[in-house]
PDB file of N, CA and C in Angstrom:
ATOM      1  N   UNK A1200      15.094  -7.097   2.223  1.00 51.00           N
ATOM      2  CA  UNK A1200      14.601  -5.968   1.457  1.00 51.00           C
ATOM      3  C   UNK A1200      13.200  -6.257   0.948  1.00 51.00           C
ATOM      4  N   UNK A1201      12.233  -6.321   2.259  1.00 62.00           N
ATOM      5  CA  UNK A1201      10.747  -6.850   1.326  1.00 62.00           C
ATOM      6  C   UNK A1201      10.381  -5.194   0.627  1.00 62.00           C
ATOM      7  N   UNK A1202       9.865  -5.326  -0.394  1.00 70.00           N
ATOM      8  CA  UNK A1202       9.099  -4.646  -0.742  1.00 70.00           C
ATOM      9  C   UNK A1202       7.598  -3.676  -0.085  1.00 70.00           C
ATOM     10  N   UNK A1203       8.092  -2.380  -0.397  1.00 81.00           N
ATOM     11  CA  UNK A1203       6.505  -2.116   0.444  1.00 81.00           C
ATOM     12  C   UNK A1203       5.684  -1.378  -0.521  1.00 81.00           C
ATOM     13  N   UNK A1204       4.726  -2.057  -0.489  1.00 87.00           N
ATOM     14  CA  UNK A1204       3.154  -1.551  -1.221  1.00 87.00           C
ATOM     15  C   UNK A1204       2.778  -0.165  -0.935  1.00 87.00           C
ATOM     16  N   UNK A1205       3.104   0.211   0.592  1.00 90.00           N
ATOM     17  CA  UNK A1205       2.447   1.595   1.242  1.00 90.00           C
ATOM     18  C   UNK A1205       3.339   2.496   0.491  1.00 90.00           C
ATOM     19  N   UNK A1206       4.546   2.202   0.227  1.00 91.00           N
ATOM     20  CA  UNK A1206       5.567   3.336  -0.388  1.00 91.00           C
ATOM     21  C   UNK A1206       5.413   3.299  -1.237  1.00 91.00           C
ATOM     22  N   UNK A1207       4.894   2.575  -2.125  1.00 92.00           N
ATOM     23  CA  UNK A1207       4.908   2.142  -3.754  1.00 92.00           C
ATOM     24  C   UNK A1207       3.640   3.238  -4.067  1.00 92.00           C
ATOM     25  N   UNK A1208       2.993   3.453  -3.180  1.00 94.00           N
ATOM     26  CA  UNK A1208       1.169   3.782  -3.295  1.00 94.00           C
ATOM     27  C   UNK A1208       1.783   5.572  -3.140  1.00 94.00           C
ATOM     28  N   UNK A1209       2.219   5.466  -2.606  1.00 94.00           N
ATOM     29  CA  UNK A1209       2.521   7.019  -2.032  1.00 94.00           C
ATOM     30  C   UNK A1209       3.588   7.839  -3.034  1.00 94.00           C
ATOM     31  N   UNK A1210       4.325   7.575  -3.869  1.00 96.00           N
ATOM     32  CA  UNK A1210       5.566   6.934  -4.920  1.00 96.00           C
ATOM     33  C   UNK A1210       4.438   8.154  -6.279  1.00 96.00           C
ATOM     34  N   UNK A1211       3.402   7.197  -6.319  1.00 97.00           N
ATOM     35  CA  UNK A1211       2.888   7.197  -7.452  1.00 97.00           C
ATOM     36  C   UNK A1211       1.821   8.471  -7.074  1.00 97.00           C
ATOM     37  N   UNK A1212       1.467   8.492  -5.813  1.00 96.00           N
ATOM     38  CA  UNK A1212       0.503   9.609  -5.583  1.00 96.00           C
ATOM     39  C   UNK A1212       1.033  10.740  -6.239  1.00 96.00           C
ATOM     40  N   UNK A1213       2.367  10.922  -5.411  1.00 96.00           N
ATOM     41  CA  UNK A1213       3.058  12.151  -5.762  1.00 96.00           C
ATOM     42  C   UNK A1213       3.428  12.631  -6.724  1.00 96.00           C
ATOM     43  N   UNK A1214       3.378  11.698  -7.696  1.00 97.00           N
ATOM     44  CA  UNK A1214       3.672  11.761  -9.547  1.00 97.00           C
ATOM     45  C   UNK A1214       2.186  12.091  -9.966  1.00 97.00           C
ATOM     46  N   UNK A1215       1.365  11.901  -9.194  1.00 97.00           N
ATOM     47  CA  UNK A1215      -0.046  12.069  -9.940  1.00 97.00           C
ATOM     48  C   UNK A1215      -0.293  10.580 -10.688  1.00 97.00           C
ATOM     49  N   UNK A1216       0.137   9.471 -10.439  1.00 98.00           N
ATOM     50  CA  UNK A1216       0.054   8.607 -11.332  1.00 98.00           C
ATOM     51  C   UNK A1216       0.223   8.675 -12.886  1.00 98.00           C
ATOM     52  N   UNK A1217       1.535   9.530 -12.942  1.00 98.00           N
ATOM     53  CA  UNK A1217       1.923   9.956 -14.171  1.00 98.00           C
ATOM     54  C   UNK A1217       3.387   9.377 -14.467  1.00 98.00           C
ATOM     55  N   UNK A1218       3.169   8.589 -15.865  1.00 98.00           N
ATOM     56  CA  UNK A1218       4.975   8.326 -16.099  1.00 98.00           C
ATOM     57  C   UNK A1218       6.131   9.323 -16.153  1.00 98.00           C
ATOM     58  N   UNK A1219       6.876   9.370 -14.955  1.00 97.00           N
ATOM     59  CA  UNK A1219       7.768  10.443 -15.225  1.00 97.00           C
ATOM     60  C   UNK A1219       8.636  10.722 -16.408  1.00 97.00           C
ATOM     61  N   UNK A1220       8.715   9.912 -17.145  1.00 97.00           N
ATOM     62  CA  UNK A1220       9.183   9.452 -18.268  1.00 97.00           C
ATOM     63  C   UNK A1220       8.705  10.419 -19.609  1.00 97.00           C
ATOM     64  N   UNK A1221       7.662   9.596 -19.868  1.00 97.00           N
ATOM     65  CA  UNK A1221       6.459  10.572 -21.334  1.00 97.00           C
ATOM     66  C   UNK A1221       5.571  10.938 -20.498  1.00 97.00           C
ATOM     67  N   UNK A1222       5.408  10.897 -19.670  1.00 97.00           N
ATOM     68  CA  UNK A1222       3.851  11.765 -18.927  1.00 97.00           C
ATOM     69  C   UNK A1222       2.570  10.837 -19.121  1.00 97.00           C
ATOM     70  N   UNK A1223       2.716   9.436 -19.443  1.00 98.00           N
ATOM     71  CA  UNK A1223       1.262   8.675 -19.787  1.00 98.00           C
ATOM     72  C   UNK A1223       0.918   8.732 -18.468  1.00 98.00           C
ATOM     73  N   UNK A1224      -0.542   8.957 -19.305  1.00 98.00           N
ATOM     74  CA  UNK A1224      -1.621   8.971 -17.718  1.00 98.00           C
ATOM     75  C   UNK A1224      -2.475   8.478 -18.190  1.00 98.00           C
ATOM     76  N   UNK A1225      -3.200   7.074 -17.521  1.00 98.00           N
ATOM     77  CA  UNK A1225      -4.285   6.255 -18.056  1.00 98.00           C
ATOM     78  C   UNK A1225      -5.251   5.649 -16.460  1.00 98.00           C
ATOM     79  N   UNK A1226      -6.075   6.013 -16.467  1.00 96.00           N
ATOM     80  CA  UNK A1226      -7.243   5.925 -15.551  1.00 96.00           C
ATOM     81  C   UNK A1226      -8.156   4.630 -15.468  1.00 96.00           C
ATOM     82  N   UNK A1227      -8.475   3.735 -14.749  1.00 96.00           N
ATOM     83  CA  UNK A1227      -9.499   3.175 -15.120  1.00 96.00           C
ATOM     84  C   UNK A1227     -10.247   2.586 -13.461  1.00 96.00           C
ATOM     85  N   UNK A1228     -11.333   1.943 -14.197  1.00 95.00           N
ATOM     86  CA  UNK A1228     -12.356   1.457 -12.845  1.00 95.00           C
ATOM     87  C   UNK A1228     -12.645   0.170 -12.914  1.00 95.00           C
ATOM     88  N   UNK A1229     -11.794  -0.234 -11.668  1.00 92.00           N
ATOM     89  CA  UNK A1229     -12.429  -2.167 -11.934  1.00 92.00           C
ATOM     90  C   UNK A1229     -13.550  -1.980 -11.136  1.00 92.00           C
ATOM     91  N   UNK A1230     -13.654  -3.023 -10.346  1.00 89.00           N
ATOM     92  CA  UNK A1230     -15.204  -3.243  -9.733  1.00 89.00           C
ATOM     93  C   UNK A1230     -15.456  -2.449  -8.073  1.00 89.00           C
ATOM     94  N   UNK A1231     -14.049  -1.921  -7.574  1.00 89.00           N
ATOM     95  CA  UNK A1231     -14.412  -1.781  -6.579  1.00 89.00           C
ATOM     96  C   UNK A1231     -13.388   0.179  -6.356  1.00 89.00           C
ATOM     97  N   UNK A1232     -12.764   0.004  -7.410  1.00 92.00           N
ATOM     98  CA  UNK A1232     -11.847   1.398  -7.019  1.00 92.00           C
ATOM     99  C   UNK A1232     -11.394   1.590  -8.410  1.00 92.00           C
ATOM    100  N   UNK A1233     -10.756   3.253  -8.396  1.00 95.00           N
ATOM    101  CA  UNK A1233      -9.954   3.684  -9.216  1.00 95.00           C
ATOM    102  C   UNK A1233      -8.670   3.278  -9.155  1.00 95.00           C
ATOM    103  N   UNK A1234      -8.275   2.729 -10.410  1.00 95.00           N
ATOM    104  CA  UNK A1234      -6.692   2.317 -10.754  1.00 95.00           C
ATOM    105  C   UNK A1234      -6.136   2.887 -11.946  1.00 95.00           C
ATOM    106  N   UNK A1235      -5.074   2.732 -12.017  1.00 97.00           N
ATOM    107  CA  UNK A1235      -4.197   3.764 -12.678  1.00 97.00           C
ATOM    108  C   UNK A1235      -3.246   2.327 -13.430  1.00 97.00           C
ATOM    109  N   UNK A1236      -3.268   2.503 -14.803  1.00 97.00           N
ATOM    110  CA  UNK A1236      -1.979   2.007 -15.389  1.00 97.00           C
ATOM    111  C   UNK A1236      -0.444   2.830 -14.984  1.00 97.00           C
ATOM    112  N   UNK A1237       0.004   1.798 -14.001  1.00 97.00           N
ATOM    113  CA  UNK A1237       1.493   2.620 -14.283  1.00 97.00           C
ATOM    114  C   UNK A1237       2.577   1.378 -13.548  1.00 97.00           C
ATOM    115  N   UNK A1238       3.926   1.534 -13.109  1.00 97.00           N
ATOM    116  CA  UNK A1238       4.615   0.715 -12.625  1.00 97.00           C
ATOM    117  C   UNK A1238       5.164   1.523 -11.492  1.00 97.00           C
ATOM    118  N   UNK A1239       5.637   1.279 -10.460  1.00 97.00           N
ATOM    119  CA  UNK A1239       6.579   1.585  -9.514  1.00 97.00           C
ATOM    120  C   UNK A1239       7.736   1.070  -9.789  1.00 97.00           C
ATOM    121  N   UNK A1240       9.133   1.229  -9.866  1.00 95.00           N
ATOM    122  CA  UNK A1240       9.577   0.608 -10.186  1.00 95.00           C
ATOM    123  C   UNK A1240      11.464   1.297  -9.823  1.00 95.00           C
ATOM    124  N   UNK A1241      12.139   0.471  -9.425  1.00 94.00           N
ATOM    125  CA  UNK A1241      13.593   1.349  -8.431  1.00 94.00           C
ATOM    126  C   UNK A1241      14.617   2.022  -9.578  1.00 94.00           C
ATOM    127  N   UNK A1242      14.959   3.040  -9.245  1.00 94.00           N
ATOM    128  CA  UNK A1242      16.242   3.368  -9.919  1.00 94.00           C
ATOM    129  C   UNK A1242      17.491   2.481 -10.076  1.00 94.00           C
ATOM    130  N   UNK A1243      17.714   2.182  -8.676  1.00 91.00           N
ATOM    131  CA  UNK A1243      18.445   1.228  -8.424  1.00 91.00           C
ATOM    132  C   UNK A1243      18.089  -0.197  -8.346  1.00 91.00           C
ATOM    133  N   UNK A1244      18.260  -1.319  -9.539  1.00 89.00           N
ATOM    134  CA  UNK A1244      17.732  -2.365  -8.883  1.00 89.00           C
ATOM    135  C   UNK A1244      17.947  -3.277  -7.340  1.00 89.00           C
ATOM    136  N   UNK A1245      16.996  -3.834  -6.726  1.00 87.00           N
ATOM    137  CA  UNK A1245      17.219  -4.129  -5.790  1.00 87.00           C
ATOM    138  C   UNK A1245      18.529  -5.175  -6.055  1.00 87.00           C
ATOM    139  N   UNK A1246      18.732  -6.119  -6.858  1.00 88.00           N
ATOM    140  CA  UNK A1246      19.645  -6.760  -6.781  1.00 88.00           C
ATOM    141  C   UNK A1246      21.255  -6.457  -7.139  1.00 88.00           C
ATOM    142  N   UNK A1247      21.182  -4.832  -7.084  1.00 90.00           N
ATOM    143  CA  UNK A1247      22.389  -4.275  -7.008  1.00 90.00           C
ATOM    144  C   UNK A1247      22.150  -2.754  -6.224  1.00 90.00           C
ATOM    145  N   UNK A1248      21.640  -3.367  -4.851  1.00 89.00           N
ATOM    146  CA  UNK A1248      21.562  -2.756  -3.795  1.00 89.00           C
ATOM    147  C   UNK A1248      21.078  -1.604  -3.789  1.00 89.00           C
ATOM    148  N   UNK A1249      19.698  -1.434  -4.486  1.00 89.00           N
ATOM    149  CA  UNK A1249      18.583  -0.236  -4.505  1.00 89.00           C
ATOM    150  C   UNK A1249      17.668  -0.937  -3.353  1.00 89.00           C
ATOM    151  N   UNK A1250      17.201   0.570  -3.158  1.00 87.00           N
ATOM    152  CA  UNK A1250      16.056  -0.182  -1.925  1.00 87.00           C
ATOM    153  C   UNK A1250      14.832   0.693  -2.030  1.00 87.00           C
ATOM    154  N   UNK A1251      13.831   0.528  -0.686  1.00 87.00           N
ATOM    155  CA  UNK A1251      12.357   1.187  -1.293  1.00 87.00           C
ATOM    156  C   UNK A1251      12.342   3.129  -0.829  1.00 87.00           C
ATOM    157  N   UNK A1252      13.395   3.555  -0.486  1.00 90.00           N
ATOM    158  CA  UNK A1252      13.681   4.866  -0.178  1.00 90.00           C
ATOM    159  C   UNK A1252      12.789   5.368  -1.310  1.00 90.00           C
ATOM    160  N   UNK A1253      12.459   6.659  -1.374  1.00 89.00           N
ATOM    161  CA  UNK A1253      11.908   7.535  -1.943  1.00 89.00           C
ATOM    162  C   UNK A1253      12.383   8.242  -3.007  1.00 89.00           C
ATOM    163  N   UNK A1254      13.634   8.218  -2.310  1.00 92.00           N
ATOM    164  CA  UNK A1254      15.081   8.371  -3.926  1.00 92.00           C
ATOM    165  C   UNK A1254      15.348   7.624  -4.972  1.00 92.00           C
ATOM    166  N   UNK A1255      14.752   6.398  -4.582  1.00 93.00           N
ATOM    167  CA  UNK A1255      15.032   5.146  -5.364  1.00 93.00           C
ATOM    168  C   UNK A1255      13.801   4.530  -5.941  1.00 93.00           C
ATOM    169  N   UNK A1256      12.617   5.063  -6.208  1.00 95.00           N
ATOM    170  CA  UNK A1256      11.802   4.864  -6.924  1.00 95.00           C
ATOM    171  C   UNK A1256      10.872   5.819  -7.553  1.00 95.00           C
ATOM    172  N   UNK A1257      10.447   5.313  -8.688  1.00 96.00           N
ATOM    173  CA  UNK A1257       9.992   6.583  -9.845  1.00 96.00           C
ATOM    174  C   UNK A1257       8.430   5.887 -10.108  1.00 96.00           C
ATOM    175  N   UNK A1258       8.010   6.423 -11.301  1.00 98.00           N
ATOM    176  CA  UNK A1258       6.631   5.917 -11.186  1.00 98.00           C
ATOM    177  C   UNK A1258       6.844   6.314 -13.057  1.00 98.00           C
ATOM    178  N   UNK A1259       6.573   4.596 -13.675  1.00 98.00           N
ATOM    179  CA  UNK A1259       6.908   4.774 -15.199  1.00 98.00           C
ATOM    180  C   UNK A1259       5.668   3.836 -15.919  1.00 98.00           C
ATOM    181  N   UNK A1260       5.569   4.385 -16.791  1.00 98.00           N
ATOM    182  CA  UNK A1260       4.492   3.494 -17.628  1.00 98.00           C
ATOM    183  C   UNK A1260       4.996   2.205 -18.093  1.00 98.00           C
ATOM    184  N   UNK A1261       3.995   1.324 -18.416  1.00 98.00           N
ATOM    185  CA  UNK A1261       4.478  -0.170 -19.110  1.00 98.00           C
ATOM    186  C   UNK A1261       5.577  -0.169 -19.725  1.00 98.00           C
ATOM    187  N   UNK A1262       5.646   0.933 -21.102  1.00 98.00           N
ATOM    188  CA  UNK A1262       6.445   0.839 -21.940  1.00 98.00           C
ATOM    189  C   UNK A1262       7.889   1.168 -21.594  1.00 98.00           C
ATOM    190  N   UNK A1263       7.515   2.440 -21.115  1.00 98.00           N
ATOM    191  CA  UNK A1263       9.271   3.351 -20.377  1.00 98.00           C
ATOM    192  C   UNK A1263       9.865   1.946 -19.301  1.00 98.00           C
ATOM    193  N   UNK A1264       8.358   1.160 -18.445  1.00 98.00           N
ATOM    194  CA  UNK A1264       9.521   0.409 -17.529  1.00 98.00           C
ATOM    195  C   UNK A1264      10.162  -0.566 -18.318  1.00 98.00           C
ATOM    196  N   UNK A1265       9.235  -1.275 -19.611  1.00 98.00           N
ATOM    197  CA  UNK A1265      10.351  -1.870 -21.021  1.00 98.00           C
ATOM    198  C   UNK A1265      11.805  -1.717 -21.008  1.00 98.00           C
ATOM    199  N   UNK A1266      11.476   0.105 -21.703  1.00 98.00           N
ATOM    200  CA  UNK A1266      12.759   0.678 -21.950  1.00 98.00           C
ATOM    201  C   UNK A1266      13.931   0.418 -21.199  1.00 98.00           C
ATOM    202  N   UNK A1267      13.893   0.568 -19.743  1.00 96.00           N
ATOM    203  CA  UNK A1267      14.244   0.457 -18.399  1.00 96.00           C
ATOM    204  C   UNK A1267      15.017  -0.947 -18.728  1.00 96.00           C
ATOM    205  N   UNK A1268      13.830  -1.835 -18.005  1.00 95.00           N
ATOM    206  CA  UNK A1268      14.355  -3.217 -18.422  1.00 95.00           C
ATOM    207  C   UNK A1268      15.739  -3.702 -19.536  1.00 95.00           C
ATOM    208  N   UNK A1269      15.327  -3.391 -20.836  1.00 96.00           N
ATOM    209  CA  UNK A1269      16.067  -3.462 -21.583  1.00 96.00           C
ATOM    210  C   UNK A1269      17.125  -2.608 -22.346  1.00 96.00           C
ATOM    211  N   UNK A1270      17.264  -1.478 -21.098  1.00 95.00           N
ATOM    212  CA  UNK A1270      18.618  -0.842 -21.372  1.00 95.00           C
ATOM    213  C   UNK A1270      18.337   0.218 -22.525  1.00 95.00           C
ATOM    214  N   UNK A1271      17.085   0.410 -22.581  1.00 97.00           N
ATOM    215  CA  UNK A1271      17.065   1.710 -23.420  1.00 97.00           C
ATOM    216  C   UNK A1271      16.987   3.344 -22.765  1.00 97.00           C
ATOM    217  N   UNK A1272      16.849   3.283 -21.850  1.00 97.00           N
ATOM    218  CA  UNK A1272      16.153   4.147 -20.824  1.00 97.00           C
ATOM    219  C   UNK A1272      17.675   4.021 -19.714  1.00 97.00           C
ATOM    220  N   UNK A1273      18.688   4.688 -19.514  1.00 95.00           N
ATOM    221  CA  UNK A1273      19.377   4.520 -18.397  1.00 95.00           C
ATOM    222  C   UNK A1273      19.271   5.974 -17.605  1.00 95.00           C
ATOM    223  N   UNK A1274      19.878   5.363 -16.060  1.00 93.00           N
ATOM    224  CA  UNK A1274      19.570   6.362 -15.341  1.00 93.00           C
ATOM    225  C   UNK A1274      21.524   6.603 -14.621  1.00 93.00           C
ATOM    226  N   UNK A1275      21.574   8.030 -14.477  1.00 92.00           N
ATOM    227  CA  UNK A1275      22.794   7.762 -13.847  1.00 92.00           C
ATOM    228  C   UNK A1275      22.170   9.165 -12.392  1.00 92.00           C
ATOM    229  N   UNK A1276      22.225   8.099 -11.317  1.00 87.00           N
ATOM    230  CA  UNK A1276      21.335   8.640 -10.201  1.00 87.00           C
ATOM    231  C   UNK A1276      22.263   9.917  -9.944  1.00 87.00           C
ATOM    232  N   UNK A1277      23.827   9.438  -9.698  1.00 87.00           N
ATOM    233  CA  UNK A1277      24.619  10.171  -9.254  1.00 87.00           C
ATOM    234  C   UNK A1277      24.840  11.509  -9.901  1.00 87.00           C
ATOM    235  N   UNK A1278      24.854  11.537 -11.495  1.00 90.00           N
ATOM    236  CA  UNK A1278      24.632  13.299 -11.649  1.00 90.00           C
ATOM    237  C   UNK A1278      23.180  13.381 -12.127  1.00 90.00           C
ATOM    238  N   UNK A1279      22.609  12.716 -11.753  1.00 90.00           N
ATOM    239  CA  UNK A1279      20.840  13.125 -11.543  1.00 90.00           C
ATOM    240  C   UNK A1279      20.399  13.610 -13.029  1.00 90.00           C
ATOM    241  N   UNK A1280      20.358  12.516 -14.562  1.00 94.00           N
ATOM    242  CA  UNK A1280      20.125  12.794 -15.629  1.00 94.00           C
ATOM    243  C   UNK A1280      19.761  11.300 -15.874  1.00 94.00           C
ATOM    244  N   UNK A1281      18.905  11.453 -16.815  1.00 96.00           N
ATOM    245  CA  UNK A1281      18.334  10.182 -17.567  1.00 96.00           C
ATOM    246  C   UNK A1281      18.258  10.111 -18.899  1.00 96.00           C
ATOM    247  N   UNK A1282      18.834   9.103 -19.715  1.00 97.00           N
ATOM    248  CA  UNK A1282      19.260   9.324 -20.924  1.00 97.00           C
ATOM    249  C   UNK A1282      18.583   8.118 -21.703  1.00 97.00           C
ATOM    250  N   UNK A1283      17.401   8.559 -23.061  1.00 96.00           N
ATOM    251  CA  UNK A1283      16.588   7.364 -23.464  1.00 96.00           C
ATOM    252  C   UNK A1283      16.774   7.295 -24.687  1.00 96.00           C
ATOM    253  N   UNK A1284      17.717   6.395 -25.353  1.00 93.00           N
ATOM    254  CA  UNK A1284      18.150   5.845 -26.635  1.00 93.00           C
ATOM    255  C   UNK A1284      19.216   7.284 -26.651  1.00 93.00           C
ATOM    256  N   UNK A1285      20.439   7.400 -25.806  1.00 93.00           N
ATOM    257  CA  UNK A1285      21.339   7.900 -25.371  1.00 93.00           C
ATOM    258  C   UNK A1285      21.152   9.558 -25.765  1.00 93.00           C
ATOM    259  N   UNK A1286      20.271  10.141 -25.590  1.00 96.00           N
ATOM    260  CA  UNK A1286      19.675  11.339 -25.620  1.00 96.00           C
ATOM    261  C   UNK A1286      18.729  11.708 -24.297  1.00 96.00           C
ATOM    262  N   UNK A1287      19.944  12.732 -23.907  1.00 97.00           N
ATOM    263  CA  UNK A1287      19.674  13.205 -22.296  1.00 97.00           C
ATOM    264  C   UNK A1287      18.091  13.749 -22.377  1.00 97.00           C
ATOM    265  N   UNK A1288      17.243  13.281 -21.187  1.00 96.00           N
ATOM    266  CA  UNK A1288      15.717  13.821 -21.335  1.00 96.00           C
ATOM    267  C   UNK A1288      15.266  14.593 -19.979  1.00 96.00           C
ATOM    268  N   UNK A1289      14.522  15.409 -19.908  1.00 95.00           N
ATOM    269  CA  UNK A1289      14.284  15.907 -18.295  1.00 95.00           C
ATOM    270  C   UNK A1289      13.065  14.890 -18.086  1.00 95.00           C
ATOM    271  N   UNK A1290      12.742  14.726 -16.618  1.00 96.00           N
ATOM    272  CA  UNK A1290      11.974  13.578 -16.675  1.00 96.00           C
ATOM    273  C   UNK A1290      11.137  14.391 -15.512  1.00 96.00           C
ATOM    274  N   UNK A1291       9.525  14.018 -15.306  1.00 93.00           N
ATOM    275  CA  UNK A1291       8.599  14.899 -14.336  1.00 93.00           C
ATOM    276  C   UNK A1291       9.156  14.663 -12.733  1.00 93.00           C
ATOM    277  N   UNK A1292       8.929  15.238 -12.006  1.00 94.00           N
ATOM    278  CA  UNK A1292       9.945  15.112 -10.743  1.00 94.00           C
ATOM    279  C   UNK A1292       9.176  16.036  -9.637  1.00 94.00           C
ATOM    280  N   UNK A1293       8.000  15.118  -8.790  1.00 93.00           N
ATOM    281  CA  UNK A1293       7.615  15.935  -7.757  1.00 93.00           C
ATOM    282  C   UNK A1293       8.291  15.483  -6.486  1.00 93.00           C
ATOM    283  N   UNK A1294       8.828  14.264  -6.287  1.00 92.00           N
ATOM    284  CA  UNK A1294       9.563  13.854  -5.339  1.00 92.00           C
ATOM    285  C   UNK A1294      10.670  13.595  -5.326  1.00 92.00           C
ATOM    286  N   UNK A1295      12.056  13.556  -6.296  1.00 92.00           N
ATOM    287  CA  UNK A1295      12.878  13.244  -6.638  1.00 92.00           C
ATOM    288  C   UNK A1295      14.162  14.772  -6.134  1.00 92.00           C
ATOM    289  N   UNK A1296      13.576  15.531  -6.215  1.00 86.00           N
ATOM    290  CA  UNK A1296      14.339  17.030  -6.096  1.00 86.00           C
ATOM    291  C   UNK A1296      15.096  16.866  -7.108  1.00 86.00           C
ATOM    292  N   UNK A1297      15.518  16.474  -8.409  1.00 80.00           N
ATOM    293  CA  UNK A1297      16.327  16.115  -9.314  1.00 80.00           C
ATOM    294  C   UNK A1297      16.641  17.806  -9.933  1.00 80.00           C
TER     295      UNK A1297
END
């Protein structure tokens, strides 16, 4: 299950480089291109058999992928709702069909 960069890039296009989460959108310019603060990051973790499908990854800011991480932020893919500090939230969704 390597990881792919090209999907990760394309992931985030489609969000606008926006956290689907709170909507942070942060812009910046290193020396050679425009970059975007944000994370790619799976619904499903890979180590409980998420993979780089298009279904299975979102595009979240530093903090929300925190949340994520530490179980504040859960996702239940199967009835397609996301619930952050156990208060159901709609979340931005240009690729997800959610």
């Amino acid at each position: 299950r390597k990881e792919s960069k090209a999907q990760k890039e394309r992931i985030a296009a489609l969000e606008d480089h926006t956290c689907q989460v709170c909507g942070f959108y942060q812009e910046y310019r290193n020396s050679f291109k425009k970059c975007w603060i944000i994370n790619v990051d799976h619904i499903i973790d890979k180590a409980k058999g998420g993979g780089e499908t298009l279904d299975n990854l979102w595009v979240l800011c530093p903090n929300c992928h925190a949340k994520k991480t530490y179980g504040v932020i859960k996702i239940d893919k199967q009835q397609k709702k996301v619930v952050d500090n156990r208060k159901e939230i709609q979340i931005r969704d240009n690729h997800l069909n959610w």
